[in-house]
């Protein structure tokens, strides 16, 4: 059965172009030109992945992402016409897994879709790896792709899980933003990339970590992040 991608963009030419490229890769596409219909579809009939435009006339992509994350954890890729870091950070903080800036190469978008779907399958147990880590009240298992803190299950996106797992595997060591990005995202790190910072902030929020004195994911200023053993 083909994986289904939800696409929403009020620019008909862009939405139609994305649809053509995804169909050529044998994905099923559900397409919308406005936010409210897209949100209704995403909540009632969740896709395998969503591609959300930020700038929509009736409801922006940030709000759609936020509403989806209240119920579902399938991957979300944001399309943004803005280049400001804050625009990207907001989407990532609200739970998006990736973003791509307009104008974009449709082949790059398809590649991002494939990457996120592979990660999502791995997160949901399609690939079994016998590994788990316990750090005080934190338990993370790669075999079941689950994470609990103080006995409570953390609802992490696949990207958040991969970040936390990588840090836990290297507990006691400082991991730079560059290393974390290149290992988790599988792409070359560029200067002024705030993607890691935004995902760390979201992860800490879900772990209910105090911003100034987190117990687990700690910032080593000017170096990177660490989890103490």
mmCIF file of C-alpha atoms in Angstrom:
data_model
loop_
_atom_site.group_PDB
_atom_site.id
_atom_site.type_symbol
_atom_site.label_atom_id
_atom_site.label_comp_id
_atom_site.label_asym_id
_atom_site.label_seq_id
_atom_site.Cartn_x
_atom_site.Cartn_y
_atom_site.Cartn_z
ATOM 1 C CA UNK A 1 0.000 0.000 0.000
ATOM 2 C CA UNK A 2 1.374 3.419 -0.992
ATOM 3 C CA UNK A 3 2.253 5.898 1.705
ATOM 4 C CA UNK A 4 -0.097 8.882 1.734
ATOM 5 C CA UNK A 5 1.208 12.447 1.791
ATOM 6 C CA UNK A 6 -0.950 15.425 2.723
ATOM 7 C CA UNK A 7 0.012 18.581 0.807
ATOM 8 C CA UNK A 8 -1.403 22.035 1.503
ATOM 9 C CA UNK A 9 -0.387 25.233 -0.295
ATOM 10 C CA UNK A 10 -2.626 28.091 -1.416
ATOM 11 C CA UNK A 11 -0.414 28.596 -4.478
ATOM 12 C CA UNK A 12 -2.078 26.113 -6.808
ATOM 13 C CA UNK A 13 0.948 25.836 -9.104
ATOM 14 C CA UNK A 14 3.214 24.796 -6.198
ATOM 15 C CA UNK A 15 0.723 22.328 -4.723
ATOM 16 C CA UNK A 16 0.132 20.764 -8.138
ATOM 17 C CA UNK A 17 3.880 20.551 -8.851
ATOM 18 C CA UNK A 18 4.583 18.852 -5.502
ATOM 19 C CA UNK A 19 1.735 16.442 -6.197
ATOM 20 C CA UNK A 20 3.180 15.477 -9.597
ATOM 21 C CA UNK A 21 6.630 14.714 -8.173
ATOM 22 C CA UNK A 22 5.223 12.703 -5.268
ATOM 23 C CA UNK A 23 2.937 10.732 -7.574
ATOM 24 C CA UNK A 24 5.924 9.973 -9.801
ATOM 25 C CA UNK A 25 7.546 8.348 -6.742
ATOM 26 C CA UNK A 26 4.415 6.240 -6.194
ATOM 27 C CA UNK A 27 3.107 8.141 -3.186
ATOM 28 C CA UNK A 28 -0.603 8.722 -2.717
ATOM 29 C CA UNK A 29 -1.347 12.448 -2.391
ATOM 30 C CA UNK A 30 -4.158 14.269 -0.603
ATOM 31 C CA UNK A 31 -4.001 17.921 -1.694
ATOM 32 C CA UNK A 32 -5.582 21.092 -0.326
ATOM 33 C CA UNK A 33 -5.382 24.786 -1.140
ATOM 34 C CA UNK A 34 -6.555 26.030 2.269
ATOM 35 C CA UNK A 35 -5.644 25.280 5.854
ATOM 36 C CA UNK A 36 -8.956 24.417 7.485
ATOM 37 C CA UNK A 37 -9.832 21.608 5.097
ATOM 38 C CA UNK A 38 -6.291 20.265 5.379
ATOM 39 C CA UNK A 39 -6.447 20.276 9.186
ATOM 40 C CA UNK A 40 -9.813 18.517 9.204
ATOM 41 C CA UNK A 41 -8.425 15.823 6.914
ATOM 42 C CA UNK A 42 -5.214 15.424 8.931
ATOM 43 C CA UNK A 43 -7.095 14.936 12.193
ATOM 44 C CA UNK A 44 -9.840 12.642 10.888
ATOM 45 C CA UNK A 45 -7.744 10.600 8.454
ATOM 46 C CA UNK A 46 -4.060 10.968 9.426
ATOM 47 C CA UNK A 47 -1.582 10.739 6.532
ATOM 48 C CA UNK A 48 1.863 9.160 6.703
ATOM 49 C CA UNK A 49 3.440 12.620 6.318
ATOM 50 C CA UNK A 50 2.265 16.220 5.865
ATOM 51 C CA UNK A 51 3.796 19.040 3.801
ATOM 52 C CA UNK A 52 2.434 22.320 5.185
ATOM 53 C CA UNK A 53 2.832 25.787 3.718
ATOM 54 C CA UNK A 54 3.343 28.418 6.415
ATOM 55 C CA UNK A 55 1.520 31.281 4.711
ATOM 56 C CA UNK A 56 -2.127 30.366 4.137
ATOM 57 C CA UNK A 57 -5.057 32.806 3.901
ATOM 58 C CA UNK A 58 -7.378 31.161 6.430
ATOM 59 C CA UNK A 59 -5.110 29.371 8.931
ATOM 60 C CA UNK A 60 -1.317 29.436 8.893
ATOM 61 C CA UNK A 61 0.834 26.337 8.839
ATOM 62 C CA UNK A 62 2.077 26.973 12.392
ATOM 63 C CA UNK A 63 -1.455 26.636 13.777
ATOM 64 C CA UNK A 64 -2.105 23.515 11.702
ATOM 65 C CA UNK A 65 1.142 21.973 12.964
ATOM 66 C CA UNK A 66 0.274 22.810 16.566
ATOM 67 C CA UNK A 67 -3.211 21.304 16.270
ATOM 68 C CA UNK A 68 -1.917 18.138 14.594
ATOM 69 C CA UNK A 69 0.701 17.617 17.310
ATOM 70 C CA UNK A 70 -2.027 17.578 19.956
ATOM 71 C CA UNK A 71 -3.159 14.212 18.558
ATOM 72 C CA UNK A 72 -0.702 12.776 16.025
ATOM 73 C CA UNK A 73 3.053 12.306 15.536
ATOM 74 C CA UNK A 74 3.472 11.598 11.830
ATOM 75 C CA UNK A 75 6.285 13.650 10.205
ATOM 76 C CA UNK A 76 5.620 17.273 9.210
ATOM 77 C CA UNK A 77 7.660 19.276 6.709
ATOM 78 C CA UNK A 78 7.044 23.040 6.629
ATOM 79 C CA UNK A 79 7.250 25.111 3.439
ATOM 80 C CA UNK A 80 8.229 28.706 4.115
ATOM 81 C CA UNK A 81 8.767 31.687 1.828
ATOM 82 C CA UNK A 82 10.598 33.477 4.621
ATOM 83 C CA UNK A 83 14.305 33.082 5.270
ATOM 84 C CA UNK A 84 14.387 34.466 8.810
ATOM 85 C CA UNK A 85 15.613 31.986 11.405
ATOM 86 C CA UNK A 86 12.707 32.744 13.753
ATOM 87 C CA UNK A 87 10.226 31.564 11.146
ATOM 88 C CA UNK A 88 12.000 28.216 10.937
ATOM 89 C CA UNK A 89 12.523 27.953 14.684
ATOM 90 C CA UNK A 90 8.827 28.539 15.392
ATOM 91 C CA UNK A 91 7.792 25.680 13.138
ATOM 92 C CA UNK A 92 10.348 23.311 14.640
ATOM 93 C CA UNK A 93 9.431 24.316 18.185
ATOM 94 C CA UNK A 94 5.764 23.599 17.476
ATOM 95 C CA UNK A 95 6.675 20.061 16.459
ATOM 96 C CA UNK A 96 7.616 20.155 12.772
ATOM 97 C CA UNK A 97 10.349 17.711 11.776
ATOM 98 C CA UNK A 98 11.887 19.646 8.900
ATOM 99 C CA UNK A 99 11.472 22.754 6.763
ATOM 100 C CA UNK A 100 12.301 23.787 3.226
ATOM 101 C CA UNK A 101 12.482 27.355 1.940
ATOM 102 C CA UNK A 102 10.771 28.535 -1.251
ATOM 103 C CA UNK A 103 11.727 28.488 -4.042
ATOM 104 C CA UNK A 104 12.818 24.873 -3.778
ATOM 105 C CA UNK A 105 13.810 21.988 -6.014
ATOM 106 C CA UNK A 106 10.926 19.463 -6.009
ATOM 107 C CA UNK A 107 13.466 16.627 -6.062
ATOM 108 C CA UNK A 108 14.929 17.932 -2.802
ATOM 109 C CA UNK A 109 11.473 17.948 -1.234
ATOM 110 C CA UNK A 110 10.895 14.341 -2.327
ATOM 111 C CA UNK A 111 14.267 13.400 -0.813
ATOM 112 C CA UNK A 112 13.276 15.063 2.482
ATOM 113 C CA UNK A 113 9.964 13.184 2.420
ATOM 114 C CA UNK A 114 11.781 9.869 1.992
ATOM 115 C CA UNK A 115 14.183 10.677 4.841
ATOM 116 C CA UNK A 116 11.391 11.546 7.262
ATOM 117 C CA UNK A 117 9.346 8.478 6.350
ATOM 118 C CA UNK A 118 12.358 6.196 6.906
ATOM 119 C CA UNK A 119 12.904 7.736 10.336
ATOM 120 C CA UNK A 120 9.210 7.398 11.189
ATOM 121 C CA UNK A 121 9.200 3.706 10.217
ATOM 122 C CA UNK A 122 12.279 3.093 12.345
ATOM 123 C CA UNK A 123 10.667 4.930 15.262
ATOM 124 C CA UNK A 124 7.583 2.739 15.007
ATOM 125 C CA UNK A 125 9.524 -0.494 15.183
ATOM 126 C CA UNK A 126 9.991 -1.391 11.536
ATOM 127 C CA UNK A 127 13.667 -1.940 12.343
ATOM 128 C CA UNK A 128 14.487 -3.792 15.529
ATOM 129 C CA UNK A 129 17.586 -2.838 17.491
ATOM 130 C CA UNK A 130 18.186 -4.352 20.907
ATOM 131 C CA UNK A 131 19.347 -1.339 22.916
ATOM 132 C CA UNK A 132 18.144 0.605 25.916
ATOM 133 C CA UNK A 133 19.587 3.181 28.285
ATOM 134 C CA UNK A 134 18.639 4.053 31.865
ATOM 135 C CA UNK A 135 19.781 7.366 33.335
ATOM 136 C CA UNK A 136 18.286 7.985 36.752
ATOM 137 C CA UNK A 137 14.502 8.214 36.109
ATOM 138 C CA UNK A 138 14.890 8.325 32.325
ATOM 139 C CA UNK A 139 14.490 5.084 30.339
ATOM 140 C CA UNK A 140 14.844 5.045 26.555
ATOM 141 C CA UNK A 141 14.559 1.898 24.448
ATOM 142 C CA UNK A 142 15.522 1.709 20.799
ATOM 143 C CA UNK A 143 14.020 -1.775 20.412
ATOM 144 C CA UNK A 144 10.537 -0.472 21.267
ATOM 145 C CA UNK A 145 11.249 3.173 20.337
ATOM 146 C CA UNK A 146 9.752 4.334 23.601
ATOM 147 C CA UNK A 147 10.916 6.720 26.284
ATOM 148 C CA UNK A 148 9.666 7.171 29.842
ATOM 149 C CA UNK A 149 10.585 9.765 32.433
ATOM 150 C CA UNK A 150 9.579 9.245 36.067
ATOM 151 C CA UNK A 151 7.374 6.392 34.859
ATOM 152 C CA UNK A 152 5.466 8.552 32.373
ATOM 153 C CA UNK A 153 5.620 7.939 28.634
ATOM 154 C CA UNK A 154 7.041 10.846 26.633
ATOM 155 C CA UNK A 155 5.250 11.460 23.337
ATOM 156 C CA UNK A 156 8.290 12.238 21.204
ATOM 157 C CA UNK A 157 8.401 12.776 17.471
ATOM 158 C CA UNK A 158 10.848 10.520 15.594
ATOM 159 C CA UNK A 159 13.323 13.405 15.338
ATOM 160 C CA UNK A 160 13.111 14.173 19.069
ATOM 161 C CA UNK A 161 13.606 10.490 19.869
ATOM 162 C CA UNK A 162 16.702 10.280 17.657
ATOM 163 C CA UNK A 163 18.216 13.374 19.291
ATOM 164 C CA UNK A 164 17.636 12.067 22.806
ATOM 165 C CA UNK A 165 18.903 8.590 21.893
ATOM 166 C CA UNK A 166 22.098 9.987 20.378
ATOM 167 C CA UNK A 167 22.783 12.063 23.491
ATOM 168 C CA UNK A 168 21.987 9.135 25.798
ATOM 169 C CA UNK A 169 24.321 6.829 23.861
ATOM 170 C CA UNK A 170 27.098 9.372 24.420
ATOM 171 C CA UNK A 171 26.161 10.228 28.000
ATOM 172 C CA UNK A 172 28.972 11.888 29.875
ATOM 173 C CA UNK A 173 30.374 13.400 26.669
ATOM 174 C CA UNK A 174 29.637 16.778 25.098
ATOM 175 C CA UNK A 175 28.085 16.557 21.625
ATOM 176 C CA UNK A 176 28.433 19.616 19.403
ATOM 177 C CA UNK A 177 25.462 21.027 17.489
ATOM 178 C CA UNK A 178 27.338 20.223 14.281
ATOM 179 C CA UNK A 179 27.824 16.551 15.217
ATOM 180 C CA UNK A 180 24.246 16.192 16.439
ATOM 181 C CA UNK A 181 22.820 17.713 13.257
ATOM 182 C CA UNK A 182 24.976 15.679 10.900
ATOM 183 C CA UNK A 183 24.330 12.397 12.741
ATOM 184 C CA UNK A 184 20.579 12.840 13.267
ATOM 185 C CA UNK A 185 19.593 14.749 10.128
ATOM 186 C CA UNK A 186 22.227 13.147 7.901
ATOM 187 C CA UNK A 187 23.057 16.463 6.252
ATOM 188 C CA UNK A 188 26.000 18.849 6.265
ATOM 189 C CA UNK A 189 25.804 21.391 9.085
ATOM 190 C CA UNK A 190 25.867 25.050 8.022
ATOM 191 C CA UNK A 191 26.730 28.052 10.175
ATOM 192 C CA UNK A 192 23.798 29.884 11.789
ATOM 193 C CA UNK A 193 21.683 26.718 11.716
ATOM 194 C CA UNK A 194 19.277 26.891 14.681
ATOM 195 C CA UNK A 195 17.486 23.622 13.908
ATOM 196 C CA UNK A 196 19.182 21.719 16.730
ATOM 197 C CA UNK A 197 18.489 24.474 19.264
ATOM 198 C CA UNK A 198 14.788 24.522 18.367
ATOM 199 C CA UNK A 199 14.441 20.738 18.716
ATOM 200 C CA UNK A 200 16.335 20.712 22.017
ATOM 201 C CA UNK A 201 13.955 23.377 23.340
ATOM 202 C CA UNK A 202 10.950 21.290 22.304
ATOM 203 C CA UNK A 203 12.477 18.154 23.834
ATOM 204 C CA UNK A 204 13.118 19.913 27.152
ATOM 205 C CA UNK A 205 9.557 21.200 27.165
ATOM 206 C CA UNK A 206 8.190 17.677 26.816
ATOM 207 C CA UNK A 207 10.530 16.473 29.562
ATOM 208 C CA UNK A 208 9.311 19.368 31.746
ATOM 209 C CA UNK A 209 12.877 20.457 32.242
ATOM 210 C CA UNK A 210 13.524 23.852 33.928
ATOM 211 C CA UNK A 211 15.055 26.162 31.334
ATOM 212 C CA UNK A 212 17.898 27.414 33.537
ATOM 213 C CA UNK A 213 18.836 24.202 35.330
ATOM 214 C CA UNK A 214 17.787 21.152 33.285
ATOM 215 C CA UNK A 215 18.438 17.790 34.968
ATOM 216 C CA UNK A 216 19.089 15.870 31.779
ATOM 217 C CA UNK A 217 19.820 17.685 28.507
ATOM 218 C CA UNK A 218 22.356 20.308 29.551
ATOM 219 C CA UNK A 219 23.944 23.035 27.456
ATOM 220 C CA UNK A 220 27.709 23.473 27.534
ATOM 221 C CA UNK A 221 27.919 27.022 26.229
ATOM 222 C CA UNK A 222 30.028 27.405 23.125
ATOM 223 C CA UNK A 223 30.518 23.646 22.842
ATOM 224 C CA UNK A 224 27.241 21.708 22.596
ATOM 225 C CA UNK A 225 24.938 19.476 24.645
ATOM 226 C CA UNK A 226 25.439 16.671 27.123
ATOM 227 C CA UNK A 227 23.575 14.217 29.317
ATOM 228 C CA UNK A 228 25.481 13.378 32.468
ATOM 229 C CA UNK A 229 25.805 9.682 33.262
#
